[in-house]
Amino acid sequence: MMRGLLGLLLLCMPALGPGYELVPDVVPFTLEDLRQLRSDYTDIEGRGPKQKECGLVYIVSVPFGDVATHQDAVSGVMDEIMTNVELGRALWNPHASEGVCAEGPPGAVLFVDPEIWSALPSESSDRLLSTFSWIVVLPPVARFHNFVPARKQKINFGDAAIKFKRVVAYTDMPYFNHTFILDSDATPCYPGWNQLFKQRLDEGGDLLQRMAPTRHGASKGNFKFPAPPGHEEDHEWFKYPERNSGHILFGQSDVAHSVFDQWALSFARQINEVSPDNKTYVFGDQVAYREALFLNRNDVMEVLVNTLCRHRPKEIIPESQRCDIWHEHDASMCVARAQKFLEDFEAPSPFSLRN
């Protein structure tokens, strides 16, 4: 009921505030569109742990173009994600999340582009099916270009439509009671990292996450644009900082679902929006996540932690700092730490970890 009322309110909101306009000939995105898009995602059952309580979710949707000519890059991303899942299971400590996740190491779901899935060699797809509880094949990116104007199909960090279908995936995550969404370069990195599941529940949070390294980094410092409709001159909006969208832990609450629905609706609007100077455009989906949280700020309970280690470029994280999740493509320090932890606990390494 709460989600239905929220959807009705969202559909009744004005599309844009004064000084902003939609790109001509773009059809506004609605909650009904969102539901229809999400229904086009295809689940494939894997052979990974089928536990319902706690799980990890990774999404691989990248603008490789001709996947066949970028096979090494595709394989590299897949190896990275499988390492992340297996390392997370190896570093799992059942006592760290006592009272939650009692079924043991987490299940895992992989969302993947159809072009990537169909191009994988049989040994890679077999290993993925062995690692993951479910593989979810995303619709082709062209399915999303109906909502993304041609001039906006390329944005900072890749293709806007590719980012968009990732956010749409977040609006329906029925696989686990407690779900940890992670970017492909986010690695469980500390024994007992699963204490984060318990911490979110103990502190009564709908979402467990961390602040972004810079307050408005994804919008390149532009804290005003794009603004939620009706908040173009709202100083509370100007001061509201971004959260990092690459590692979000949540439960099946109405508030969490409302945030993710709003995230997709806001991103769809933002990528079709032009600023008054006709020069400023949205750079990525984290800007829309900021808006979704802002619009739900009076309802959502956040648990903000600093053990999700996402640092500024060239910043060195001291070895003494605990990193439950290491969010960086160069995970060499994380892997070295994890390898040492596994040796100290005489635990088996999942396999030859990343070089």
Short mmCIF file of C-alpha atoms in Angstrom, two decimals:
data_model
loop_
_atom_site.label_atom_id
_atom_site.label_comp_id
_atom_site.label_asym_id
_atom_site.label_seq_id
_atom_site.Cartn_x
_atom_site.Cartn_y
_atom_site.Cartn_z
CA MET A 1 0.00 0.00 0.00
CA MET A 2 2.77 2.41 0.92
CA ARG A 3 4.58 1.77 -2.39
CA GLY A 4 1.33 2.23 -4.33
CA LEU A 5 0.65 5.57 -2.67
CA LEU A 6 4.21 6.67 -3.32
CA GLY A 7 3.87 5.74 -6.99
CA LEU A 8 0.64 7.76 -7.29
CA LEU A 9 2.32 10.78 -5.72
CA LEU A 10 5.32 10.47 -8.02
CA LEU A 11 3.16 10.29 -11.10
CA CYS A 12 1.29 13.41 -10.02
CA MET A 13 4.45 15.45 -9.43
CA PRO A 14 5.36 18.11 -11.98
CA ALA A 15 8.01 16.80 -14.37
CA LEU A 16 10.44 19.67 -13.87
CA GLY A 17 10.80 22.91 -11.98
CA PRO A 18 11.23 26.42 -13.41
CA GLY A 19 14.24 26.92 -15.67
CA TYR A 20 14.51 23.26 -16.66
CA GLU A 21 12.97 21.40 -19.57
CA LEU A 22 12.89 17.95 -21.09
CA VAL A 23 14.70 17.22 -24.30
CA PRO A 24 12.08 17.50 -27.11
CA ASP A 25 10.25 14.33 -28.19
CA VAL A 26 11.16 12.37 -25.06
CA VAL A 27 8.28 10.59 -23.34
CA PRO A 28 8.32 11.04 -19.53
CA PHE A 29 9.12 7.85 -17.63
CA THR A 30 6.46 6.55 -15.23
CA LEU A 31 6.19 3.99 -12.48
CA GLU A 32 4.26 1.74 -14.87
CA ASP A 33 7.18 1.91 -17.34
CA LEU A 34 9.49 0.94 -14.50
CA ARG A 35 7.46 -2.17 -13.65
CA GLN A 36 7.27 -3.20 -17.30
CA LEU A 37 11.01 -2.82 -17.84
CA ARG A 38 11.84 -4.85 -14.74
CA SER A 39 9.52 -7.66 -15.87
CA ASP A 40 11.72 -8.09 -18.97
CA TYR A 41 14.67 -9.33 -16.88
CA THR A 42 15.18 -13.11 -17.21
CA ASP A 43 16.18 -15.32 -14.25
CA ILE A 44 18.36 -18.40 -14.76
CA GLU A 45 18.79 -20.69 -11.77
CA GLY A 46 22.39 -21.33 -10.82
CA ARG A 47 24.00 -23.96 -8.61
CA GLY A 48 25.30 -21.59 -5.93
CA PRO A 49 23.96 -21.63 -2.34
CA LYS A 50 20.16 -21.31 -2.31
CA GLN A 51 19.75 -19.58 1.01
CA LYS A 52 17.05 -16.95 1.39
CA GLU A 53 18.38 -14.87 4.24
CA CYS A 54 21.52 -12.98 3.12
CA GLY A 55 23.11 -12.45 -0.27
CA LEU A 56 25.32 -10.43 -2.56
CA VAL A 57 24.25 -8.85 -5.84
CA TYR A 58 26.61 -7.88 -8.65
CA ILE A 59 25.63 -6.30 -11.95
CA VAL A 60 27.76 -6.42 -15.11
CA SER A 61 26.46 -4.04 -17.72
CA VAL A 62 29.28 -2.34 -19.56
CA PRO A 63 29.68 -0.62 -22.96
CA PHE A 64 32.06 -3.14 -24.52
CA GLY A 65 30.40 -2.72 -27.92
CA ASP A 66 31.44 -5.80 -29.87
CA VAL A 67 31.88 -8.22 -26.98
CA ALA A 68 33.78 -10.74 -29.11
CA THR A 69 36.60 -8.25 -29.73
CA HIS A 70 36.78 -7.39 -26.02
CA GLN A 71 36.74 -10.94 -24.71
CA ASP A 72 39.74 -10.40 -22.45
CA ALA A 73 38.08 -7.40 -20.81
CA VAL A 74 34.82 -9.31 -20.33
CA SER A 75 36.63 -12.31 -18.87
CA GLY A 76 38.60 -10.01 -16.57
CA VAL A 77 35.44 -8.47 -15.12
CA MET A 78 33.85 -11.89 -14.65
CA ASP A 79 36.95 -13.26 -12.92
CA GLU A 80 36.99 -10.22 -10.66
CA ILE A 81 33.37 -10.73 -9.60
CA MET A 82 33.73 -14.47 -9.01
CA THR A 83 36.82 -13.78 -6.91
CA ASN A 84 34.82 -11.25 -4.90
CA VAL A 85 32.04 -13.73 -4.16
CA GLU A 86 34.36 -16.60 -3.29
CA LEU A 87 36.54 -14.36 -1.15
CA GLY A 88 33.43 -13.11 0.66
CA ARG A 89 32.46 -16.68 1.44
CA ALA A 90 35.98 -17.60 2.57
CA LEU A 91 36.12 -14.60 4.96
CA TRP A 92 32.63 -15.22 6.35
CA ASN A 93 32.50 -15.61 10.13
CA PRO A 94 29.16 -17.02 11.38
CA HIS A 95 29.68 -15.43 14.81
CA ALA A 96 30.02 -11.93 13.30
CA SER A 97 26.40 -11.87 12.16
CA GLU A 98 24.91 -13.90 14.98
CA GLY A 99 21.13 -13.67 14.94
CA VAL A 100 21.02 -12.96 11.21
CA CYS A 101 22.39 -14.85 8.20
CA ALA A 102 22.17 -18.07 10.20
CA GLU A 103 22.10 -20.12 7.01
CA GLY A 104 25.80 -19.47 6.50
CA PRO A 105 27.87 -17.83 3.75
CA PRO A 106 25.85 -15.65 1.40
CA GLY A 107 23.99 -16.53 -1.73
CA ALA A 108 24.81 -14.44 -4.78
CA VAL A 109 23.00 -13.06 -7.82
CA LEU A 110 24.63 -11.81 -11.01
CA PHE A 111 22.85 -9.48 -13.43
CA VAL A 112 24.54 -9.58 -16.81
CA ASP A 113 24.05 -8.17 -20.32
CA PRO A 114 22.72 -10.68 -22.88
CA GLU A 115 25.59 -9.87 -25.24
CA ILE A 116 28.11 -10.79 -22.54
CA TRP A 117 26.27 -13.90 -21.38
CA SER A 118 25.91 -15.33 -24.88
CA ALA A 119 29.56 -14.63 -25.74
CA LEU A 120 31.06 -16.36 -22.70
CA PRO A 121 32.99 -19.58 -23.32
CA SER A 122 31.31 -22.64 -21.83
CA GLU A 123 33.88 -23.01 -19.04
CA SER A 124 33.24 -19.43 -17.88
CA SER A 125 29.46 -19.74 -17.93
CA ASP A 126 29.69 -23.08 -16.09
CA ARG A 127 31.83 -21.51 -13.38
CA LEU A 128 29.38 -18.61 -13.07
CA LEU A 129 26.47 -21.03 -12.66
CA SER A 130 28.43 -22.88 -9.97
CA THR A 131 29.22 -19.64 -8.12
CA PHE A 132 25.89 -17.82 -8.29
CA SER A 133 22.47 -18.74 -6.97
CA TRP A 134 20.84 -16.99 -9.92
CA ILE A 135 21.99 -15.37 -13.14
CA VAL A 136 19.66 -12.60 -14.30
CA VAL A 137 19.99 -11.70 -17.98
CA LEU A 138 19.28 -8.03 -18.61
CA PRO A 139 17.28 -6.83 -21.61
CA PRO A 140 19.29 -5.49 -24.58
CA VAL A 141 20.44 -1.90 -24.10
CA ALA A 142 18.32 -0.81 -27.08
CA ARG A 143 15.24 -1.56 -24.96
CA PHE A 144 16.21 1.39 -22.78
CA HIS A 145 17.04 3.87 -25.50
CA ASN A 146 13.32 4.64 -25.76
CA PHE A 147 13.82 6.68 -22.60
CA VAL A 148 17.27 8.09 -23.36
CA PRO A 149 17.75 10.72 -26.09
CA ALA A 150 20.55 10.09 -28.59
CA ARG A 151 22.67 12.98 -27.37
CA LYS A 152 22.51 11.54 -23.82
CA GLN A 153 23.33 7.94 -24.63
CA LYS A 154 26.93 8.69 -23.72
CA ILE A 155 27.66 10.19 -20.30
CA ASN A 156 30.53 10.18 -17.88
CA PHE A 157 31.35 6.61 -16.77
CA GLY A 158 29.70 5.05 -19.82
CA ASP A 159 26.37 4.70 -21.53
CA ALA A 160 23.37 6.33 -19.82
CA ALA A 161 21.06 3.50 -20.87
CA ILE A 162 23.46 0.94 -19.40
CA LYS A 163 23.49 2.82 -16.10
CA PHE A 164 19.73 3.10 -16.28
CA LYS A 165 19.03 -0.62 -16.61
CA ARG A 166 21.28 -1.26 -13.63
CA VAL A 167 19.21 1.10 -11.50
CA VAL A 168 15.97 -0.49 -12.77
CA ALA A 169 17.31 -3.86 -11.57
CA TYR A 170 17.51 -2.48 -8.02
CA THR A 171 13.77 -1.81 -7.92
CA ASP A 172 12.93 -5.50 -7.52
CA MET A 173 15.34 -7.66 -5.53
CA PRO A 174 13.26 -10.60 -4.24
CA TYR A 175 16.15 -13.03 -3.85
CA PHE A 176 17.20 -12.39 -0.22
CA ASN A 177 15.80 -10.88 2.97
CA HIS A 178 19.03 -8.90 3.39
CA THR A 179 20.74 -7.81 0.19
CA PHE A 180 24.17 -6.28 -0.37
CA ILE A 181 24.41 -4.57 -3.77
CA LEU A 182 28.06 -4.21 -4.81
CA ASP A 183 29.85 -2.73 -7.81
CA SER A 184 31.98 -5.20 -9.75
CA ASP A 185 35.12 -3.76 -8.12
CA ALA A 186 33.77 -3.97 -4.54
CA THR A 187 35.45 -6.82 -2.66
CA PRO A 188 34.67 -8.32 0.79
CA CYS A 189 38.04 -7.87 2.42
CA TYR A 190 38.00 -8.61 6.16
CA PRO A 191 37.25 -11.73 8.20
CA GLY A 192 33.82 -11.26 9.70
CA TRP A 193 32.88 -8.57 7.16
CA ASN A 194 29.37 -10.00 7.42
CA GLN A 195 28.96 -8.17 10.74
CA LEU A 196 27.56 -5.41 8.53
CA PHE A 197 24.31 -7.41 8.13
CA LYS A 198 23.89 -7.49 11.91
CA GLN A 199 24.94 -3.85 12.35
CA ARG A 200 22.20 -2.65 10.00
CA LEU A 201 19.55 -4.56 11.94
CA ASP A 202 20.92 -3.63 15.37
CA GLU A 203 20.86 0.07 14.46
CA GLY A 204 17.42 -0.09 12.88
CA GLY A 205 18.52 1.02 9.43
CA ASP A 206 16.67 0.62 6.16
CA LEU A 207 20.00 1.10 4.36
CA LEU A 208 23.64 0.63 5.37
CA GLN A 209 26.07 2.61 3.24
CA ARG A 210 28.72 5.30 3.37
CA MET A 211 29.12 8.90 2.36
CA ALA A 212 30.82 9.51 -0.97
CA PRO A 213 34.48 10.60 -0.68
CA THR A 214 33.49 14.08 -1.89
CA ARG A 215 30.14 15.74 -1.13
CA HIS A 216 29.08 16.27 -4.75
CA GLY A 217 31.72 14.42 -6.74
CA ALA A 218 29.42 12.62 -9.19
CA SER A 219 27.89 15.95 -10.20
CA LYS A 220 31.37 17.50 -10.55
CA GLY A 221 30.72 19.88 -7.68
CA ASN A 222 27.41 21.20 -9.03
CA PHE A 223 25.25 20.82 -5.92
CA LYS A 224 22.26 22.64 -7.48
CA PHE A 225 21.63 20.85 -10.79
CA PRO A 226 19.79 18.66 -11.41
CA ALA A 227 17.41 19.47 -8.57
CA PRO A 228 14.30 17.55 -7.54
CA PRO A 229 11.19 19.28 -8.96
CA GLY A 230 10.20 22.08 -6.63
CA HIS A 231 13.59 22.22 -4.88
CA GLU A 232 15.59 24.29 -7.40
CA GLU A 233 16.27 26.99 -4.78
CA ASP A 234 16.14 24.77 -1.71
CA HIS A 235 19.26 25.28 0.41
CA GLU A 236 18.56 22.02 2.22
CA TRP A 237 19.00 20.30 -1.16
CA PHE A 238 22.19 22.26 -1.88
CA LYS A 239 23.74 21.02 1.37
CA TYR A 240 22.63 17.39 1.00
CA PRO A 241 25.72 15.24 0.22
CA GLU A 242 26.01 12.21 -2.02
CA ARG A 243 26.25 8.67 -0.72
CA ASN A 244 28.38 6.18 -2.57
CA SER A 245 26.10 3.97 -4.66
CA GLY A 246 28.62 1.17 -5.16
CA HIS A 247 27.86 -0.67 -1.92
CA ILE A 248 24.36 -0.58 -0.40
CA LEU A 249 23.04 -3.06 2.15
CA PHE A 250 19.28 -3.13 2.66
CA GLY A 251 16.37 -5.21 3.85
CA GLN A 252 12.92 -5.81 2.40
CA SER A 253 11.35 -2.65 3.81
CA ASP A 254 8.78 -0.38 2.15
CA VAL A 255 11.10 2.58 2.68
CA ALA A 256 14.05 0.89 0.95
CA HIS A 257 11.83 -0.06 -2.00
CA SER A 258 10.55 3.51 -2.20
CA VAL A 259 14.12 4.84 -2.37
CA PHE A 260 15.01 2.46 -5.23
CA ASP A 261 11.82 3.27 -7.16
CA GLN A 262 12.56 6.96 -6.81
CA TRP A 263 16.17 6.39 -7.86
CA ALA A 264 15.03 4.95 -11.20
CA LEU A 265 12.39 7.65 -11.74
CA SER A 266 14.84 10.44 -10.87
CA PHE A 267 17.57 9.05 -13.12
CA ALA A 268 15.14 8.71 -16.04
CA ARG A 269 14.18 12.36 -15.60
CA GLN A 270 17.73 13.59 -15.11
CA ILE A 271 19.16 12.02 -18.24
CA ASN A 272 16.44 13.74 -20.25
CA GLU A 273 16.88 17.11 -18.57
CA VAL A 274 18.77 20.17 -19.76
CA SER A 275 19.94 22.99 -17.52
CA PRO A 276 19.13 26.67 -18.10
CA ASP A 277 22.59 27.24 -19.64
CA ASN A 278 22.08 24.19 -21.91
CA LYS A 279 25.53 22.97 -20.92
CA THR A 280 25.23 21.08 -17.66
CA TYR A 281 24.16 17.44 -17.79
CA VAL A 282 24.00 14.63 -15.28
CA PHE A 283 27.21 12.59 -15.03
CA GLY A 284 26.01 9.31 -13.53
CA ASP A 285 23.43 7.44 -11.49
CA GLN A 286 24.85 8.47 -8.11
CA VAL A 287 23.39 11.96 -8.62
CA ALA A 288 19.92 10.43 -8.93
CA TYR A 289 20.57 8.32 -5.82
CA ARG A 290 21.29 11.53 -3.92
CA GLU A 291 17.90 12.86 -5.05
CA ALA A 292 16.07 9.66 -4.12
CA LEU A 293 17.50 9.74 -0.61
CA PHE A 294 16.77 13.46 -0.27
CA LEU A 295 13.11 13.01 -1.22
CA ASN A 296 12.80 10.14 1.29
CA ARG A 297 14.94 11.80 3.97
CA ASN A 298 12.12 12.09 6.51
CA ASP A 299 11.37 8.36 6.33
CA VAL A 300 14.59 6.51 5.55
CA MET A 301 16.86 5.38 8.37
CA GLU A 302 20.49 5.19 7.28
CA VAL A 303 23.39 3.44 8.96
CA LEU A 304 26.50 5.26 7.74
CA VAL A 305 29.78 3.39 8.19
CA ASN A 306 33.41 4.01 7.25
CA THR A 307 34.45 0.36 6.88
CA LEU A 308 33.21 0.47 3.28
CA CYS A 309 36.50 1.75 1.92
CA ARG A 310 35.99 3.97 -1.10
CA HIS A 311 38.77 6.51 -1.22
CA ARG A 312 39.76 9.48 -3.31
CA PRO A 313 42.15 8.94 -6.25
CA LYS A 314 45.76 8.42 -5.13
CA GLU A 315 44.70 8.32 -1.48
CA ILE A 316 46.41 5.53 0.45
CA ILE A 317 44.34 3.67 3.04
CA PRO A 318 46.51 2.82 6.05
CA GLU A 319 46.94 -0.85 6.79
CA SER A 320 45.54 -0.28 10.28
CA GLN A 321 42.15 0.76 8.86
CA ARG A 322 39.50 -1.94 8.83
CA CYS A 323 37.94 -2.41 5.39
CA ASP A 324 34.99 -4.79 5.41
CA ILE A 325 34.45 -3.92 1.74
CA TRP A 326 37.25 -2.65 -0.50
CA HIS A 327 35.86 -0.63 -3.41
CA GLU A 328 38.60 -0.07 -5.96
CA HIS A 329 39.65 -1.87 -9.15
CA ASP A 330 43.20 -2.02 -7.86
CA ALA A 331 42.43 -4.44 -5.05
CA SER A 332 46.03 -5.65 -4.61
CA MET A 333 46.27 -4.41 -1.01
CA CYS A 334 42.89 -5.95 -0.17
CA VAL A 335 43.90 -9.27 -1.70
CA ALA A 336 47.23 -9.24 0.15
CA ARG A 337 45.41 -8.57 3.44
CA ALA A 338 42.80 -11.25 2.75
CA GLN A 339 45.46 -13.79 1.83
CA LYS A 340 47.20 -13.13 5.13
CA PHE A 341 43.94 -13.42 7.08
CA LEU A 342 43.20 -16.77 5.44
CA GLU A 343 46.70 -18.03 6.25
CA ASP A 344 46.44 -16.83 9.87
CA PHE A 345 43.11 -18.62 10.30
CA GLU A 346 44.40 -21.62 8.33
CA ALA A 347 41.38 -21.25 6.09
CA PRO A 348 41.46 -22.44 2.48
CA SER A 349 41.94 -19.78 -0.17
CA PRO A 350 39.00 -19.78 -2.60
CA PHE A 351 41.46 -20.14 -5.49
CA SER A 352 44.46 -18.31 -6.84
CA LEU A 353 43.52 -14.74 -5.98
CA ARG A 354 43.98 -11.79 -8.30
CA ASN A 355 47.53 -10.83 -9.10
#
